[in-house]
Short mmCIF file of C-alpha atoms and ligand atoms in Angstrom, two decimals:
data_model
loop_
_atom_site.label_atom_id
_atom_site.label_comp_id
_atom_site.label_asym_id
_atom_site.label_seq_id
_atom_site.Cartn_x
_atom_site.Cartn_y
_atom_site.Cartn_z
CA MET A 1 -33.04 38.10 33.25
CA SER A 2 -32.24 34.50 32.47
CA THR A 3 -30.36 32.32 34.91
CA GLU A 4 -30.36 29.33 32.60
CA SER A 5 -27.03 27.88 31.56
CA PRO A 6 -26.37 28.22 27.82
CA ILE A 7 -28.07 25.61 25.65
CA LYS A 8 -25.83 22.70 24.69
CA LEU A 9 -26.70 22.38 21.01
CA THR A 10 -25.41 18.80 20.77
CA SER A 11 -27.82 17.72 23.53
CA LEU A 12 -30.82 18.49 21.28
CA SER A 13 -30.32 15.53 18.96
CA SER A 14 -29.37 11.90 19.40
CA LYS A 15 -26.77 11.87 16.61
CA GLY A 16 -24.47 14.61 15.38
CA GLY A 17 -22.95 15.75 12.10
CA CYS A 18 -22.34 13.28 9.30
CA GLY A 19 -22.93 10.55 11.93
CA CYS A 20 -26.66 11.16 11.42
CA LYS A 21 -26.44 10.01 7.81
CA ILE A 22 -28.63 7.04 6.94
CA GLY A 23 -26.21 4.11 6.84
CA PRO A 24 -24.83 2.84 3.53
CA ALA A 25 -26.52 -0.57 3.81
CA ASP A 26 -29.99 0.93 4.44
CA LEU A 27 -29.50 3.58 1.79
CA SER A 28 -28.38 1.21 -0.97
CA GLN A 29 -31.39 -0.99 -0.22
CA VAL A 30 -33.72 1.95 -0.89
CA VAL A 31 -31.84 3.26 -3.93
CA ARG A 32 -31.79 -0.23 -5.48
CA SER A 33 -35.58 -0.31 -5.48
CA LEU A 34 -35.87 2.92 -7.51
CA PRO A 35 -36.53 2.88 -11.25
CA GLN A 36 -33.43 3.41 -13.41
CA PRO A 37 -33.30 7.05 -14.54
CA GLU A 38 -33.43 7.75 -18.30
CA PRO A 39 -29.89 7.76 -19.70
CA ASN A 40 -28.71 11.31 -20.42
CA PRO A 41 -25.34 11.90 -22.12
CA ASP A 42 -24.95 15.25 -20.35
CA LEU A 43 -25.22 13.64 -16.91
CA LEU A 44 -21.48 13.06 -16.46
CA VAL A 45 -21.72 11.87 -12.83
CA GLY A 46 -25.01 10.62 -11.45
CA LEU A 47 -26.32 8.27 -8.81
CA ASP A 48 -24.54 5.09 -9.83
CA THR A 49 -20.96 5.68 -8.68
CA SER A 50 -21.28 6.81 -5.03
CA ASP A 51 -19.60 10.08 -5.92
CA ASP A 52 -19.68 13.26 -3.85
CA ALA A 53 -21.77 15.34 -6.20
CA GLY A 54 -23.66 15.22 -9.46
CA VAL A 55 -22.06 16.70 -12.57
CA TYR A 56 -24.15 17.91 -15.50
CA ARG A 57 -22.61 19.16 -18.76
CA LEU A 58 -23.89 22.52 -20.05
CA SER A 59 -21.48 22.89 -22.98
CA ALA A 60 -18.26 21.36 -24.29
CA ASP A 61 -16.20 23.31 -21.77
CA MET A 62 -18.57 23.80 -18.85
CA ALA A 63 -20.44 21.55 -16.42
CA ILE A 64 -22.27 22.29 -13.17
CA VAL A 65 -21.52 20.35 -9.98
CA GLN A 66 -24.40 20.04 -7.51
CA THR A 67 -24.45 18.70 -3.97
CA VAL A 68 -26.42 18.98 -0.74
CA ASP A 69 -25.51 18.21 2.87
CA PHE A 70 -27.23 19.01 6.14
CA PHE A 71 -27.12 17.57 9.64
CA THR A 72 -27.73 18.04 13.36
CA PRO A 73 -25.31 20.03 15.57
CA ILE A 74 -21.88 18.43 15.92
CA VAL A 75 -20.55 21.06 18.38
CA ASP A 76 -22.28 23.21 20.99
CA ASP A 77 -21.20 26.61 19.68
CA PRO A 78 -23.79 27.77 17.09
CA TYR A 79 -21.36 29.91 15.08
CA SER A 80 -18.88 27.00 14.81
CA PHE A 81 -21.69 24.62 13.85
CA GLY A 82 -22.65 26.95 10.98
CA GLN A 83 -19.04 27.14 9.81
CA ILE A 84 -18.63 23.36 9.92
CA ALA A 85 -21.91 22.66 8.13
CA ALA A 86 -20.98 25.08 5.35
CA ALA A 87 -17.39 23.79 5.00
CA ASN A 88 -18.76 20.24 4.84
CA ALA A 89 -21.40 21.03 2.23
CA ILE A 90 -19.01 22.98 0.01
CA SER A 91 -16.39 20.22 0.29
CA ASP A 92 -18.18 17.89 -2.14
CA ILE A 93 -17.66 20.49 -4.91
CA TYR A 94 -13.92 20.57 -4.17
CA ALA A 95 -13.83 16.76 -4.09
CA MET A 96 -15.15 16.68 -7.66
CA GLY A 97 -12.48 19.13 -8.86
CA GLY A 98 -15.01 21.96 -9.09
CA LYS A 99 -15.11 25.61 -8.08
CA PRO A 100 -18.06 26.37 -5.78
CA LEU A 101 -20.17 29.34 -6.85
CA THR A 102 -23.56 29.56 -5.11
CA ALA A 103 -25.34 28.04 -2.12
CA LEU A 104 -28.83 27.72 -0.66
CA ASN A 105 -29.24 27.44 3.11
CA ILE A 106 -31.25 24.52 4.51
CA VAL A 107 -32.62 25.26 7.98
CA ALA A 108 -34.64 23.22 10.49
CA PHE A 109 -35.09 24.93 13.85
CA PRO A 110 -37.41 24.82 16.89
CA ILE A 111 -38.20 28.47 16.42
CA THR A 112 -40.76 28.76 19.25
CA THR A 113 -38.69 27.05 21.94
CA LEU A 114 -35.07 27.98 21.17
CA ASP A 115 -33.53 31.45 21.26
CA LYS A 116 -33.60 32.91 17.73
CA GLN A 117 -30.10 34.28 18.33
CA ILE A 118 -28.82 30.68 18.11
CA LEU A 119 -30.15 30.37 14.57
CA ALA A 120 -28.73 33.77 13.70
CA ASP A 121 -25.31 32.65 14.95
CA ILE A 122 -25.47 29.38 12.97
CA MET A 123 -26.29 31.30 9.80
CA ARG A 124 -23.60 33.90 10.45
CA GLY A 125 -21.00 31.12 10.80
CA ALA A 126 -22.16 29.61 7.52
CA ALA A 127 -22.16 32.99 5.77
CA ASP A 128 -18.60 33.73 6.91
CA LYS A 129 -17.43 30.30 5.69
CA ALA A 130 -19.20 30.76 2.36
CA LYS A 131 -17.50 34.13 1.95
CA GLU A 132 -14.11 32.56 2.67
CA ALA A 133 -14.87 30.00 -0.07
CA GLY A 134 -15.94 32.71 -2.51
CA VAL A 135 -19.48 31.27 -2.47
CA THR A 136 -22.53 33.53 -2.83
CA ILE A 137 -25.55 32.52 -0.75
CA VAL A 138 -28.55 33.02 -3.03
CA GLY A 139 -31.41 31.88 -0.81
CA GLY A 140 -32.62 28.98 1.25
CA HIS A 141 -35.51 27.24 2.93
CA SER A 142 -36.42 26.85 6.60
CA ILE A 143 -38.85 24.67 8.54
CA ASP A 144 -39.94 24.61 12.18
CA ASP A 145 -38.58 21.31 13.53
CA LYS A 146 -38.02 19.68 16.91
CA GLU A 147 -34.29 19.13 16.34
CA PRO A 148 -32.12 21.85 14.82
CA LYS A 149 -30.45 20.95 11.53
CA PHE A 150 -28.42 23.04 9.14
CA GLY A 151 -26.72 22.62 5.80
CA MET A 152 -26.45 23.85 2.25
CA ALA A 153 -27.15 22.89 -1.33
CA VAL A 154 -24.10 24.05 -3.26
CA THR A 155 -23.54 24.54 -6.99
CA GLY A 156 -20.15 24.81 -8.63
CA LEU A 157 -18.52 24.78 -12.02
CA VAL A 158 -16.01 22.37 -13.52
CA HIS A 159 -14.52 21.74 -16.95
CA PRO A 160 -15.99 18.43 -18.16
CA ASP A 161 -12.47 17.08 -18.73
CA ARG A 162 -11.32 18.03 -15.21
CA VAL A 163 -13.96 16.19 -13.17
CA ARG A 164 -12.40 14.20 -10.29
CA THR A 165 -14.40 11.11 -9.37
CA ASN A 166 -13.97 7.91 -7.39
CA ALA A 167 -13.08 6.15 -10.62
CA GLY A 168 -9.64 6.53 -12.16
CA ALA A 169 -7.25 5.50 -9.38
CA GLN A 170 -4.52 3.38 -10.98
CA ALA A 171 -2.23 0.67 -9.69
CA GLY A 172 0.93 2.34 -8.43
CA ASP A 173 -0.83 5.56 -7.34
CA ARG A 174 -0.18 6.92 -3.86
CA LEU A 175 -3.03 8.08 -1.62
CA ILE A 176 -2.94 11.44 0.15
CA LEU A 177 -5.32 12.41 2.97
CA THR A 178 -5.58 16.12 3.81
CA LYS A 179 -7.10 16.17 7.32
CA PRO A 180 -6.67 13.95 10.41
CA ILE A 181 -9.43 11.48 11.37
CA GLY A 182 -10.97 10.68 14.76
CA VAL A 183 -13.65 13.38 14.47
CA GLY A 184 -16.65 11.10 15.18
CA ILE A 185 -15.14 9.72 18.37
CA MET A 186 -13.94 13.17 19.53
CA THR A 187 -17.32 14.79 18.93
CA THR A 188 -19.15 11.93 20.66
CA ALA A 189 -16.93 12.71 23.64
CA ILE A 190 -17.97 16.39 23.37
CA LYS A 191 -21.59 15.33 23.89
CA LYS A 192 -20.49 13.48 27.05
CA GLU A 193 -18.41 16.48 28.22
CA GLN A 194 -15.14 14.56 28.10
CA LEU A 195 -13.01 17.02 26.09
CA THR A 196 -10.98 19.96 27.30
CA ALA A 197 -11.64 23.38 25.78
CA GLU A 198 -8.37 23.03 23.81
CA GLU A 199 -9.44 19.66 22.42
CA ILE A 200 -12.83 21.04 21.39
CA ALA A 201 -11.09 23.97 19.69
CA ARG A 202 -8.72 21.59 17.85
CA VAL A 203 -11.43 19.28 16.47
CA THR A 204 -13.65 22.29 15.64
CA LYS A 205 -10.80 23.86 13.66
CA VAL A 206 -10.26 20.63 11.71
CA MET A 207 -13.95 20.39 10.79
CA ALA A 208 -14.37 24.09 10.00
CA ALA A 209 -11.34 24.19 7.68
CA LEU A 210 -12.34 24.47 4.02
CA ASN A 211 -10.88 21.97 1.56
CA LYS A 212 -10.32 24.99 -0.71
CA THR A 213 -6.53 25.19 -0.36
CA ALA A 214 -6.19 21.42 -0.76
CA ALA A 215 -8.39 21.49 -3.87
CA GLU A 216 -6.60 24.46 -5.44
CA THR A 217 -3.24 22.83 -4.82
CA MET A 218 -4.50 19.53 -6.23
CA SER A 219 -5.80 21.28 -9.36
CA ARG A 220 -2.22 21.99 -10.45
CA TYR A 221 -1.58 18.23 -10.65
CA GLU A 222 -2.82 15.31 -12.74
CA VAL A 223 -4.89 13.70 -10.02
CA HIS A 224 -6.44 10.34 -10.94
CA ALA A 225 -9.25 10.16 -8.37
CA CYS A 226 -10.54 12.19 -5.44
CA THR A 227 -13.25 12.07 -2.81
CA ASP A 228 -13.75 13.65 0.59
CA VAL A 229 -13.85 11.69 3.82
CA THR A 230 -17.15 12.20 5.65
CA GLY A 231 -19.89 10.07 7.20
CA PHE A 232 -18.81 6.66 5.88
CA GLY A 233 -15.35 7.12 7.40
CA LEU A 234 -11.88 6.77 5.88
CA LEU A 235 -12.32 3.10 4.96
CA GLY A 236 -15.87 3.61 3.69
CA HIS A 237 -14.84 6.39 1.31
CA ALA A 238 -11.59 4.61 0.36
CA LEU A 239 -13.71 1.57 -0.49
CA GLU A 240 -15.97 3.68 -2.71
CA MET A 241 -12.81 4.78 -4.54
CA ALA A 242 -11.54 1.19 -4.73
CA LYS A 243 -14.90 0.05 -6.11
CA GLY A 244 -15.18 2.98 -8.54
CA SER A 245 -11.65 2.37 -9.77
CA GLN A 246 -11.83 -1.45 -9.67
CA ALA A 247 -8.75 -1.41 -7.50
CA THR A 248 -7.13 -2.80 -4.40
CA ILE A 249 -6.07 -0.06 -2.02
CA THR A 250 -3.51 -0.61 0.71
CA ILE A 251 -3.61 1.72 3.72
CA ASP A 252 -0.71 2.01 6.15
CA ARG A 253 -2.39 2.48 9.52
CA GLN A 254 0.77 4.03 11.04
CA ALA A 255 0.72 6.75 8.38
CA VAL A 256 -2.91 7.83 8.94
CA PRO A 257 -3.05 11.10 10.93
CA ILE A 258 -5.36 10.65 13.92
CA LEU A 259 -6.39 13.38 16.37
CA PRO A 260 -4.67 13.07 19.77
CA ARG A 261 -6.49 10.98 22.41
CA THR A 262 -8.87 9.41 19.85
CA ARG A 263 -7.78 5.90 20.82
CA GLU A 264 -8.07 6.58 24.55
CA LEU A 265 -11.61 7.95 24.12
CA ALA A 266 -12.59 5.01 21.88
CA GLU A 267 -11.34 2.62 24.56
CA GLN A 268 -13.57 4.44 27.04
CA GLY A 269 -16.58 3.71 24.83
CA PHE A 270 -17.09 6.95 22.89
CA VAL A 271 -17.51 5.18 19.57
CA PRO A 272 -20.60 6.46 17.70
CA GLY A 273 -23.14 4.01 16.29
CA GLY A 274 -22.47 5.34 12.78
CA THR A 275 -18.83 4.28 13.09
CA LYS A 276 -19.82 0.73 14.05
CA ASN A 277 -22.29 0.65 11.12
CA ASN A 278 -19.51 1.77 8.79
CA PHE A 279 -17.27 -0.99 10.12
CA ALA A 280 -19.96 -3.62 9.53
CA HIS A 281 -20.55 -2.29 6.01
CA VAL A 282 -16.89 -2.35 4.86
CA THR A 283 -15.77 -5.53 6.63
CA PRO A 284 -16.52 -7.93 3.72
CA ASN A 285 -14.13 -5.94 1.50
CA VAL A 286 -11.37 -5.10 3.99
CA THR A 287 -8.46 -7.24 5.20
CA PHE A 288 -7.00 -5.93 8.46
CA ASP A 289 -3.48 -6.82 9.56
CA PRO A 290 -3.87 -9.15 12.59
CA SER A 291 -1.96 -6.64 14.75
CA LEU A 292 -4.95 -4.23 14.54
CA ASP A 293 -7.50 -4.68 17.32
CA GLN A 294 -11.19 -3.73 17.23
CA ILE A 295 -10.45 -0.20 18.45
CA ASP A 296 -7.93 0.41 15.63
CA GLN A 297 -10.46 -0.92 13.13
CA TRP A 298 -13.25 1.32 14.46
CA ILE A 299 -11.00 4.40 14.34
CA LEU A 300 -10.27 3.78 10.64
CA CYS A 301 -14.05 3.53 10.03
CA ASP A 302 -14.90 6.48 12.29
CA ALA A 303 -17.73 8.64 10.90
CA VAL A 304 -16.06 11.91 9.97
CA THR A 305 -17.80 15.28 9.65
CA SER A 306 -16.21 17.70 7.19
CA GLY A 307 -13.10 15.59 6.66
CA GLY A 308 -10.23 16.00 4.25
CA LEU A 309 -9.78 15.06 0.63
CA LEU A 310 -8.56 11.57 -0.25
CA ILE A 311 -6.47 11.91 -3.41
CA ALA A 312 -5.03 9.24 -5.70
CA ILE A 313 -2.04 10.50 -7.70
CA ALA A 314 0.80 8.91 -9.67
CA ASP A 315 3.72 7.83 -7.50
CA SER A 316 6.07 10.16 -9.42
CA GLN A 317 4.04 13.25 -8.40
CA ALA A 318 2.89 12.27 -4.94
CA GLU A 319 5.84 13.70 -2.97
CA ALA A 320 5.64 17.03 -4.81
CA LEU A 321 1.90 17.36 -4.18
CA LEU A 322 2.40 16.42 -0.53
CA ARG A 323 5.09 19.10 -0.13
CA ASP A 324 2.92 21.74 -1.85
CA LEU A 325 -0.04 20.87 0.39
CA GLN A 326 2.05 21.02 3.55
CA GLU A 327 3.66 24.31 2.52
CA ALA A 328 0.15 25.73 1.99
CA GLY A 329 -0.70 24.77 5.59
CA VAL A 330 -2.73 21.63 4.83
CA GLU A 331 -2.32 18.75 7.32
CA ALA A 332 -1.68 16.26 4.52
CA ALA A 333 -0.07 12.82 4.70
CA ILE A 334 0.57 9.95 2.31
CA ILE A 335 -1.43 7.14 3.85
CA GLY A 336 -1.31 4.34 1.30
CA ALA A 337 -1.25 3.27 -2.29
CA VAL A 338 -3.23 1.59 -5.01
CA THR A 339 -1.63 -1.82 -5.05
CA GLY A 340 -3.64 -3.81 -7.54
CA THR A 341 -6.68 -4.19 -9.72
CA SER A 342 -9.96 -5.90 -8.92
CA ALA A 343 -11.23 -5.53 -12.48
CA GLY A 344 -13.95 -7.98 -13.40
CA THR A 345 -15.09 -8.52 -9.81
CA GLY A 346 -17.31 -5.43 -9.62
CA GLN A 347 -15.81 -4.94 -6.17
CA GLY A 348 -13.03 -2.99 -4.58
CA HIS A 349 -10.74 -4.23 -1.87
CA ILE A 350 -8.79 -2.62 0.96
CA GLN A 351 -5.83 -4.03 2.82
CA VAL A 352 -4.82 -2.30 6.05
CA GLN A 353 -1.23 -2.74 7.18
CA GLY A 354 -0.39 -2.62 10.89
CO1 LIG B 401 -18.30 13.73 -0.15
CO1 LIG B 402 -20.83 13.86 0.51
CO1 LIG B 403 -22.30 15.16 0.68
#
């Protein structure tokens, strides 16, 4: 009989969730050094636009959407970790306007030193989440590794004319965010045992929620641009949209939904390194209202795991979409607008109001 206390999954790795992504500055340095791929007219969305997934046209009315995501445990409960990893991986299909179809599991696990039941629970959480999404798991690959990691490669379908990318946001559009932020700071506090059981349940529920309902609701509207908010944080992903759309985006800090106690925990020092990297990366292209202090700025850059969709939609339709999302149970809010163009600069810009 074992007298050991249950394994804390988050203690097995130094970074958790999307916070373990290689930072945008390091990554772009590597990608820049690669040879340019051969142009292919059927590659509708490739490497060059910082989009969520690749899109490849099969016929005039059908394209496949492909994406992969995997990371270290972000919560201690294995079943919840599996759910979150699956919801996060599938999300990139929704963010492109696609319908997810199939998935492959990606598993790294210290199989000789950790209880196999933990891996079984992770995979059961992922399988349940895939089922909820209508996704069929068709296989996978596993390796014996010191730190556990889990994720999925997901394939979906989209009509080539209905692909939602970072490009396409237009001046006058409103921006809708469909989940609260603060996830990186909250989960860093989980690792340091600073959250109550209720707070852990709340942030787990946010991360494990599929973007399915948000995406299906969005599909009934003429959305101009969409991405999901993950490792690069709200401002990092908003900046990718601003860059892709050659736009200036204005975000109203007061309107951004933030998980309760995020600020308090950030003030106590639970700000992950990934969040600070994100802040450093976006700073040249962001103007913060002087009323925002460093903590406010970090929160807006906080590395999210399995965050919501960020949607740009014409002003005339924004309120209707918001109401539909909220009626469907999505924690959506209008958080800003596209306020200008940056065409010709090759850059995007973000202004944050206090
Ligand atoms: Co994404
Ligand atoms: Co992604
Ligand atoms: Co991804």
